[in-house]
Amino acid sequence: MSDTASKPNLIRAGEHSSHDAGRWSFSHPLNPASQVDGLALSRLVGLERVAVNLIRVPAGKESFAYHAHAAEEEWIYVISGRGIAEIDDEEHEVGPGDFMGFPAPSVAHHMRNPFPEDLVYLSGGEVLAVEVADFPRHGKRQVRIGEKIAMHDLATAEGFGPLEKP
């Protein structure tokens, strides 16, 4: 059982800095330019089936790696700064108030920040028990089951033929 009963339902803007438990930093292993600092807002209030994160991508850095989701829907809302959204091999400059949505199965997408100011956005989506994400520029597939994540090289993966019916 979760500890949602012990979580507050309201986190005020001035309280964000006091919630170190919800803070995280990440650099994606497939992208050396990746640097993301985040605050897991949804976790601070006990949400488990949806994720909402406050994301900061420093100037000159990138979010994760160009990827597509098989099952989980995702969205991004830009709060401040500017960035380049790569969506299905097209580049779009984005800024405050711009919203992106990626219904599942999604097209590949990624955020870059080539500008001198930090890019800050809200990002969220579903949290399913199982998710598969493809990284088409790297020929990789990630499979997440619960908290366990495995990365597979698609070039060396063995196919699984059609199932025979009894």
mmCIF file with all atom_site columns, C-alpha atoms in Angstrom, residues 39-162:
data_model
loop_
_atom_site.group_PDB
_atom_site.id
_atom_site.type_symbol
_atom_site.label_atom_id
_atom_site.label_alt_id
_atom_site.label_comp_id
_atom_site.label_asym_id
_atom_site.label_entity_id
_atom_site.label_seq_id
_atom_site.pdbx_PDB_ins_code
_atom_site.Cartn_x
_atom_site.Cartn_y
_atom_site.Cartn_z
_atom_site.occupancy
_atom_site.B_iso_or_equiv
_atom_site.pdbx_formal_charge
_atom_site.auth_seq_id
_atom_site.auth_comp_id
_atom_site.auth_asym_id
_atom_site.auth_atom_id
_atom_site.pdbx_PDB_model_num
ATOM 1   C CA . LEU A 1 39  ? 11.049 18.025  -9.296  1.00 0.00 ? 39  LEU A CA 1
ATOM 2   C CA . ALA A 1 40  ? 8.512  15.180  -9.136  1.00 0.00 ? 40  ALA A CA 1
ATOM 3   C CA . LEU A 1 41  ? 5.464  17.270  -8.222  1.00 0.00 ? 41  LEU A CA 1
ATOM 4   C CA . SER A 1 42  ? 3.067  14.343  -8.562  1.00 0.00 ? 42  SER A CA 1
ATOM 5   C CA . ARG A 1 43  ? 5.032  12.218  -6.088  1.00 0.00 ? 43  ARG A CA 1
ATOM 6   C CA . LEU A 1 44  ? 5.028  15.024  -3.503  1.00 0.00 ? 44  LEU A CA 1
ATOM 7   C CA . VAL A 1 45  ? 1.224  14.867  -3.328  1.00 0.00 ? 45  VAL A CA 1
ATOM 8   C CA . GLY A 1 46  ? 0.976  11.067  -3.545  1.00 0.00 ? 46  GLY A CA 1
ATOM 9   C CA . LEU A 1 47  ? -0.091 10.602  -7.169  1.00 0.00 ? 47  LEU A CA 1
ATOM 10  C CA . GLU A 1 48  ? 0.951  7.185   -8.448  1.00 0.00 ? 48  GLU A CA 1
ATOM 11  C CA . ARG A 1 49  ? -0.878 6.638   -11.756 1.00 0.00 ? 49  ARG A CA 1
ATOM 12  C CA . VAL A 1 50  ? 0.169  9.908   -13.390 1.00 0.00 ? 50  VAL A CA 1
ATOM 13  C CA . ALA A 1 51  ? 3.475  11.762  -13.370 1.00 0.00 ? 51  ALA A CA 1
ATOM 14  C CA . VAL A 1 52  ? 3.914  15.543  -13.360 1.00 0.00 ? 52  VAL A CA 1
ATOM 15  C CA . ASN A 1 53  ? 7.471  16.850  -13.257 1.00 0.00 ? 53  ASN A CA 1
ATOM 16  C CA . LEU A 1 54  ? 8.895  20.356  -13.237 1.00 0.00 ? 54  LEU A CA 1
ATOM 17  C CA . ILE A 1 55  ? 11.865 20.071  -15.614 1.00 0.00 ? 55  ILE A CA 1
ATOM 18  C CA . ARG A 1 56  ? 14.859 22.362  -16.115 1.00 0.00 ? 56  ARG A CA 1
ATOM 19  C CA . VAL A 1 57  ? 17.201 21.823  -19.080 1.00 0.00 ? 57  VAL A CA 1
ATOM 20  C CA . PRO A 1 58  ? 20.252 24.095  -18.705 1.00 0.00 ? 58  PRO A CA 1
ATOM 21  C CA . ALA A 1 59  ? 21.473 26.258  -21.576 1.00 0.00 ? 59  ALA A CA 1
ATOM 22  C CA . GLY A 1 60  ? 23.328 24.195  -24.173 1.00 0.00 ? 60  GLY A CA 1
ATOM 23  C CA . LYS A 1 61  ? 21.959 20.847  -22.918 1.00 0.00 ? 61  LYS A CA 1
ATOM 24  C CA . GLU A 1 62  ? 19.289 18.381  -24.058 1.00 0.00 ? 62  GLU A CA 1
ATOM 25  C CA . SER A 1 63  ? 16.488 16.546  -22.289 1.00 0.00 ? 63  SER A CA 1
ATOM 26  C CA . PHE A 1 64  ? 16.766 12.790  -22.700 1.00 0.00 ? 64  PHE A CA 1
ATOM 27  C CA . ALA A 1 65  ? 17.309 10.975  -25.994 1.00 0.00 ? 65  ALA A CA 1
ATOM 28  C CA . TYR A 1 66  ? 15.078 10.999  -29.079 1.00 0.00 ? 66  TYR A CA 1
ATOM 29  C CA . HIS A 1 67  ? 12.446 8.381   -28.185 1.00 0.00 ? 67  HIS A CA 1
ATOM 30  C CA . ALA A 1 68  ? 8.915  7.093   -28.778 1.00 0.00 ? 68  ALA A CA 1
ATOM 31  C CA . HIS A 1 69  ? 6.536  5.486   -26.272 1.00 0.00 ? 69  HIS A CA 1
ATOM 32  C CA . ALA A 1 70  ? 4.528  2.350   -27.011 1.00 0.00 ? 70  ALA A CA 1
ATOM 33  C CA . ALA A 1 71  ? 2.003  2.595   -24.166 1.00 0.00 ? 71  ALA A CA 1
ATOM 34  C CA . GLU A 1 72  ? 2.368  5.712   -22.001 1.00 0.00 ? 72  GLU A CA 1
ATOM 35  C CA . GLU A 1 73  ? 1.018  9.043   -23.188 1.00 0.00 ? 73  GLU A CA 1
ATOM 36  C CA . GLU A 1 74  ? 3.168  12.092  -22.470 1.00 0.00 ? 74  GLU A CA 1
ATOM 37  C CA . TRP A 1 75  ? 2.782  15.883  -22.590 1.00 0.00 ? 75  TRP A CA 1
ATOM 38  C CA . ILE A 1 76  ? 5.005  18.976  -22.247 1.00 0.00 ? 76  ILE A CA 1
ATOM 39  C CA . TYR A 1 77  ? 4.035  22.567  -21.348 1.00 0.00 ? 77  TYR A CA 1
ATOM 40  C CA . VAL A 1 78  ? 6.776  25.208  -21.646 1.00 0.00 ? 78  VAL A CA 1
ATOM 41  C CA . ILE A 1 79  ? 6.925  27.656  -18.723 1.00 0.00 ? 79  ILE A CA 1
ATOM 42  C CA . SER A 1 80  ? 10.022 29.719  -19.539 1.00 0.00 ? 80  SER A CA 1
ATOM 43  C CA . GLY A 1 81  ? 12.978 29.821  -21.881 1.00 0.00 ? 81  GLY A CA 1
ATOM 44  C CA . ARG A 1 82  ? 13.070 28.520  -25.416 1.00 0.00 ? 82  ARG A CA 1
ATOM 45  C CA . GLY A 1 83  ? 13.921 25.164  -26.871 1.00 0.00 ? 83  GLY A CA 1
ATOM 46  C CA . ILE A 1 84  ? 13.905 23.059  -29.995 1.00 0.00 ? 84  ILE A CA 1
ATOM 47  C CA . ALA A 1 85  ? 11.314 20.292  -29.950 1.00 0.00 ? 85  ALA A CA 1
ATOM 48  C CA . GLU A 1 86  ? 12.220 17.444  -32.274 1.00 0.00 ? 86  GLU A CA 1
ATOM 49  C CA . ILE A 1 87  ? 8.951  15.745  -33.163 1.00 0.00 ? 87  ILE A CA 1
ATOM 50  C CA . ASP A 1 88  ? 8.843  12.946  -35.739 1.00 0.00 ? 88  ASP A CA 1
ATOM 51  C CA . ASP A 1 89  ? 12.105 14.161  -37.365 1.00 0.00 ? 89  ASP A CA 1
ATOM 52  C CA . GLU A 1 90  ? 10.924 17.783  -37.593 1.00 0.00 ? 90  GLU A CA 1
ATOM 53  C CA . GLU A 1 91  ? 12.321 20.661  -35.516 1.00 0.00 ? 91  GLU A CA 1
ATOM 54  C CA . HIS A 1 92  ? 10.093 23.308  -33.923 1.00 0.00 ? 92  HIS A CA 1
ATOM 55  C CA . GLU A 1 93  ? 11.222 26.256  -31.822 1.00 0.00 ? 93  GLU A CA 1
ATOM 56  C CA . VAL A 1 94  ? 9.057  26.360  -28.683 1.00 0.00 ? 94  VAL A CA 1
ATOM 57  C CA . GLY A 1 95  ? 8.619  28.888  -25.905 1.00 0.00 ? 95  GLY A CA 1
ATOM 58  C CA . PRO A 1 96  ? 6.428  29.886  -22.959 1.00 0.00 ? 96  PRO A CA 1
ATOM 59  C CA . GLY A 1 97  ? 2.830  28.692  -23.288 1.00 0.00 ? 97  GLY A CA 1
ATOM 60  C CA . ASP A 1 98  ? 3.541  26.103  -25.994 1.00 0.00 ? 98  ASP A CA 1
ATOM 61  C CA . PHE A 1 99  ? 2.018  22.668  -25.370 1.00 0.00 ? 99  PHE A CA 1
ATOM 62  C CA . MET A 1 100 ? 2.937  19.318  -26.887 1.00 0.00 ? 100 MET A CA 1
ATOM 63  C CA . GLY A 1 101 ? 1.065  16.037  -26.557 1.00 0.00 ? 101 GLY A CA 1
ATOM 64  C CA . PHE A 1 102 ? 2.189  12.554  -27.507 1.00 0.00 ? 102 PHE A CA 1
ATOM 65  C CA . PRO A 1 103 ? -0.675 10.023  -27.639 1.00 0.00 ? 103 PRO A CA 1
ATOM 66  C CA . ALA A 1 104 ? 0.460  6.407   -27.449 1.00 0.00 ? 104 ALA A CA 1
ATOM 67  C CA . PRO A 1 105 ? 1.863  4.870   -29.463 1.00 0.00 ? 105 PRO A CA 1
ATOM 68  C CA . SER A 1 106 ? 3.751  8.108   -29.936 1.00 0.00 ? 106 SER A CA 1
ATOM 69  C CA . VAL A 1 107 ? 5.948  9.581   -32.604 1.00 0.00 ? 107 VAL A CA 1
ATOM 70  C CA . ALA A 1 108 ? 9.566  10.021  -31.559 1.00 0.00 ? 108 ALA A CA 1
ATOM 71  C CA . HIS A 1 109 ? 10.331 13.257  -29.733 1.00 0.00 ? 109 HIS A CA 1
ATOM 72  C CA . HIS A 1 110 ? 13.043 15.090  -27.813 1.00 0.00 ? 110 HIS A CA 1
ATOM 73  C CA . MET A 1 111 ? 13.834 18.558  -26.407 1.00 0.00 ? 111 MET A CA 1
ATOM 74  C CA . ARG A 1 112 ? 17.067 20.517  -26.953 1.00 0.00 ? 112 ARG A CA 1
ATOM 75  C CA . ASN A 1 113 ? 18.121 23.833  -25.450 1.00 0.00 ? 113 ASN A CA 1
ATOM 76  C CA . PRO A 1 114 ? 20.654 25.616  -27.698 1.00 0.00 ? 114 PRO A CA 1
ATOM 77  C CA . PHE A 1 115 ? 19.685 28.990  -26.193 1.00 0.00 ? 115 PHE A CA 1
ATOM 78  C CA . PRO A 1 116 ? 21.487 31.010  -23.476 1.00 0.00 ? 116 PRO A CA 1
ATOM 79  C CA . GLU A 1 117 ? 18.724 30.709  -20.842 1.00 0.00 ? 117 GLU A CA 1
ATOM 80  C CA . ASP A 1 118 ? 17.432 27.592  -19.068 1.00 0.00 ? 118 ASP A CA 1
ATOM 81  C CA . LEU A 1 119 ? 14.423 25.847  -20.593 1.00 0.00 ? 119 LEU A CA 1
ATOM 82  C CA . VAL A 1 120 ? 11.776 25.152  -17.932 1.00 0.00 ? 120 VAL A CA 1
ATOM 83  C CA . TYR A 1 121 ? 8.669  23.065  -18.568 1.00 0.00 ? 121 TYR A CA 1
ATOM 84  C CA . LEU A 1 122 ? 6.099  20.805  -16.999 1.00 0.00 ? 122 LEU A CA 1
ATOM 85  C CA . SER A 1 123 ? 6.162  17.266  -18.322 1.00 0.00 ? 123 SER A CA 1
ATOM 86  C CA . GLY A 1 124 ? 3.740  14.544  -17.457 1.00 0.00 ? 124 GLY A CA 1
ATOM 87  C CA . GLY A 1 125 ? 1.924  11.453  -18.477 1.00 0.00 ? 125 GLY A CA 1
ATOM 88  C CA . GLU A 1 126 ? 0.783  8.030   -17.496 1.00 0.00 ? 126 GLU A CA 1
ATOM 89  C CA . VAL A 1 127 ? 2.653  5.685   -15.180 1.00 0.00 ? 127 VAL A CA 1
ATOM 90  C CA . LEU A 1 128 ? 1.836  2.173   -16.348 1.00 0.00 ? 128 LEU A CA 1
ATOM 91  C CA . ALA A 1 129 ? 3.187  -1.077  -14.906 1.00 0.00 ? 129 ALA A CA 1
ATOM 92  C CA . VAL A 1 130 ? 4.827  -1.907  -18.252 1.00 0.00 ? 130 VAL A CA 1
ATOM 93  C CA . GLU A 1 131 ? 6.242  0.476   -20.855 1.00 0.00 ? 131 GLU A CA 1
ATOM 94  C CA . VAL A 1 132 ? 8.270  0.013   -24.018 1.00 0.00 ? 132 VAL A CA 1
ATOM 95  C CA . ALA A 1 133 ? 10.186 2.925   -25.533 1.00 0.00 ? 133 ALA A CA 1
ATOM 96  C CA . ASP A 1 134 ? 12.122 2.930   -28.790 1.00 0.00 ? 134 ASP A CA 1
ATOM 97  C CA . PHE A 1 135 ? 15.248 5.013   -29.422 1.00 0.00 ? 135 PHE A CA 1
ATOM 98  C CA . PRO A 1 136 ? 15.276 4.994   -33.243 1.00 0.00 ? 136 PRO A CA 1
ATOM 99  C CA . ARG A 1 137 ? 18.537 6.926   -33.656 1.00 0.00 ? 137 ARG A CA 1
ATOM 100 C CA . HIS A 1 138 ? 20.339 4.386   -31.491 1.00 0.00 ? 138 HIS A CA 1
ATOM 101 C CA . GLY A 1 139 ? 18.649 1.169   -32.613 1.00 0.00 ? 139 GLY A CA 1
ATOM 102 C CA . LYS A 1 140 ? 17.618 0.432   -29.022 1.00 0.00 ? 140 LYS A CA 1
ATOM 103 C CA . ARG A 1 141 ? 14.430 -0.597  -27.256 1.00 0.00 ? 141 ARG A CA 1
ATOM 104 C CA . GLN A 1 142 ? 13.849 -0.060  -23.554 1.00 0.00 ? 142 GLN A CA 1
ATOM 105 C CA . VAL A 1 143 ? 11.478 -2.313  -21.634 1.00 0.00 ? 143 VAL A CA 1
ATOM 106 C CA . ARG A 1 144 ? 10.374 -1.206  -18.175 1.00 0.00 ? 144 ARG A CA 1
ATOM 107 C CA . ILE A 1 145 ? 8.429  -3.522  -15.899 1.00 0.00 ? 145 ILE A CA 1
ATOM 108 C CA . GLY A 1 146 ? 7.769  -1.798  -12.603 1.00 0.00 ? 146 GLY A CA 1
ATOM 109 C CA . GLU A 1 147 ? 11.089 -0.359  -11.444 1.00 0.00 ? 147 GLU A CA 1
ATOM 110 C CA . LYS A 1 148 ? 13.225 -2.720  -13.570 1.00 0.00 ? 148 LYS A CA 1
ATOM 111 C CA . ILE A 1 149 ? 14.521 -1.390  -16.884 1.00 0.00 ? 149 ILE A CA 1
ATOM 112 C CA . ALA A 1 150 ? 16.280 -3.343  -19.634 1.00 0.00 ? 150 ALA A CA 1
ATOM 113 C CA . MET A 1 151 ? 17.773 -1.917  -22.829 1.00 0.00 ? 151 MET A CA 1
ATOM 114 C CA . HIS A 1 152 ? 17.871 -4.123  -25.928 1.00 0.00 ? 152 HIS A CA 1
ATOM 115 C CA . ASP A 1 153 ? 19.905 -3.708  -29.104 1.00 0.00 ? 153 ASP A CA 1
ATOM 116 C CA . LEU A 1 154 ? 17.478 -4.150  -31.987 1.00 0.00 ? 154 LEU A CA 1
ATOM 117 C CA . ALA A 1 155 ? 20.235 -5.168  -34.434 1.00 0.00 ? 155 ALA A CA 1
ATOM 118 C CA . THR A 1 156 ? 21.064 -8.276  -32.409 1.00 0.00 ? 156 THR A CA 1
ATOM 119 C CA . ALA A 1 157 ? 17.590 -9.097  -31.087 1.00 0.00 ? 157 ALA A CA 1
ATOM 120 C CA . GLU A 1 158 ? 16.216 -12.455 -32.077 1.00 0.00 ? 158 GLU A CA 1
ATOM 121 C CA . GLY A 1 159 ? 12.787 -12.576 -33.624 1.00 0.00 ? 159 GLY A CA 1
ATOM 122 C CA . PHE A 1 160 ? 10.012 -14.610 -32.108 1.00 0.00 ? 160 PHE A CA 1
ATOM 123 C CA . GLY A 1 161 ? 8.112  -16.352 -34.861 1.00 0.00 ? 161 GLY A CA 1
ATOM 124 C CA . PRO A 1 162 ? 4.372  -16.668 -35.179 1.00 0.00 ? 162 PRO A CA 1
#
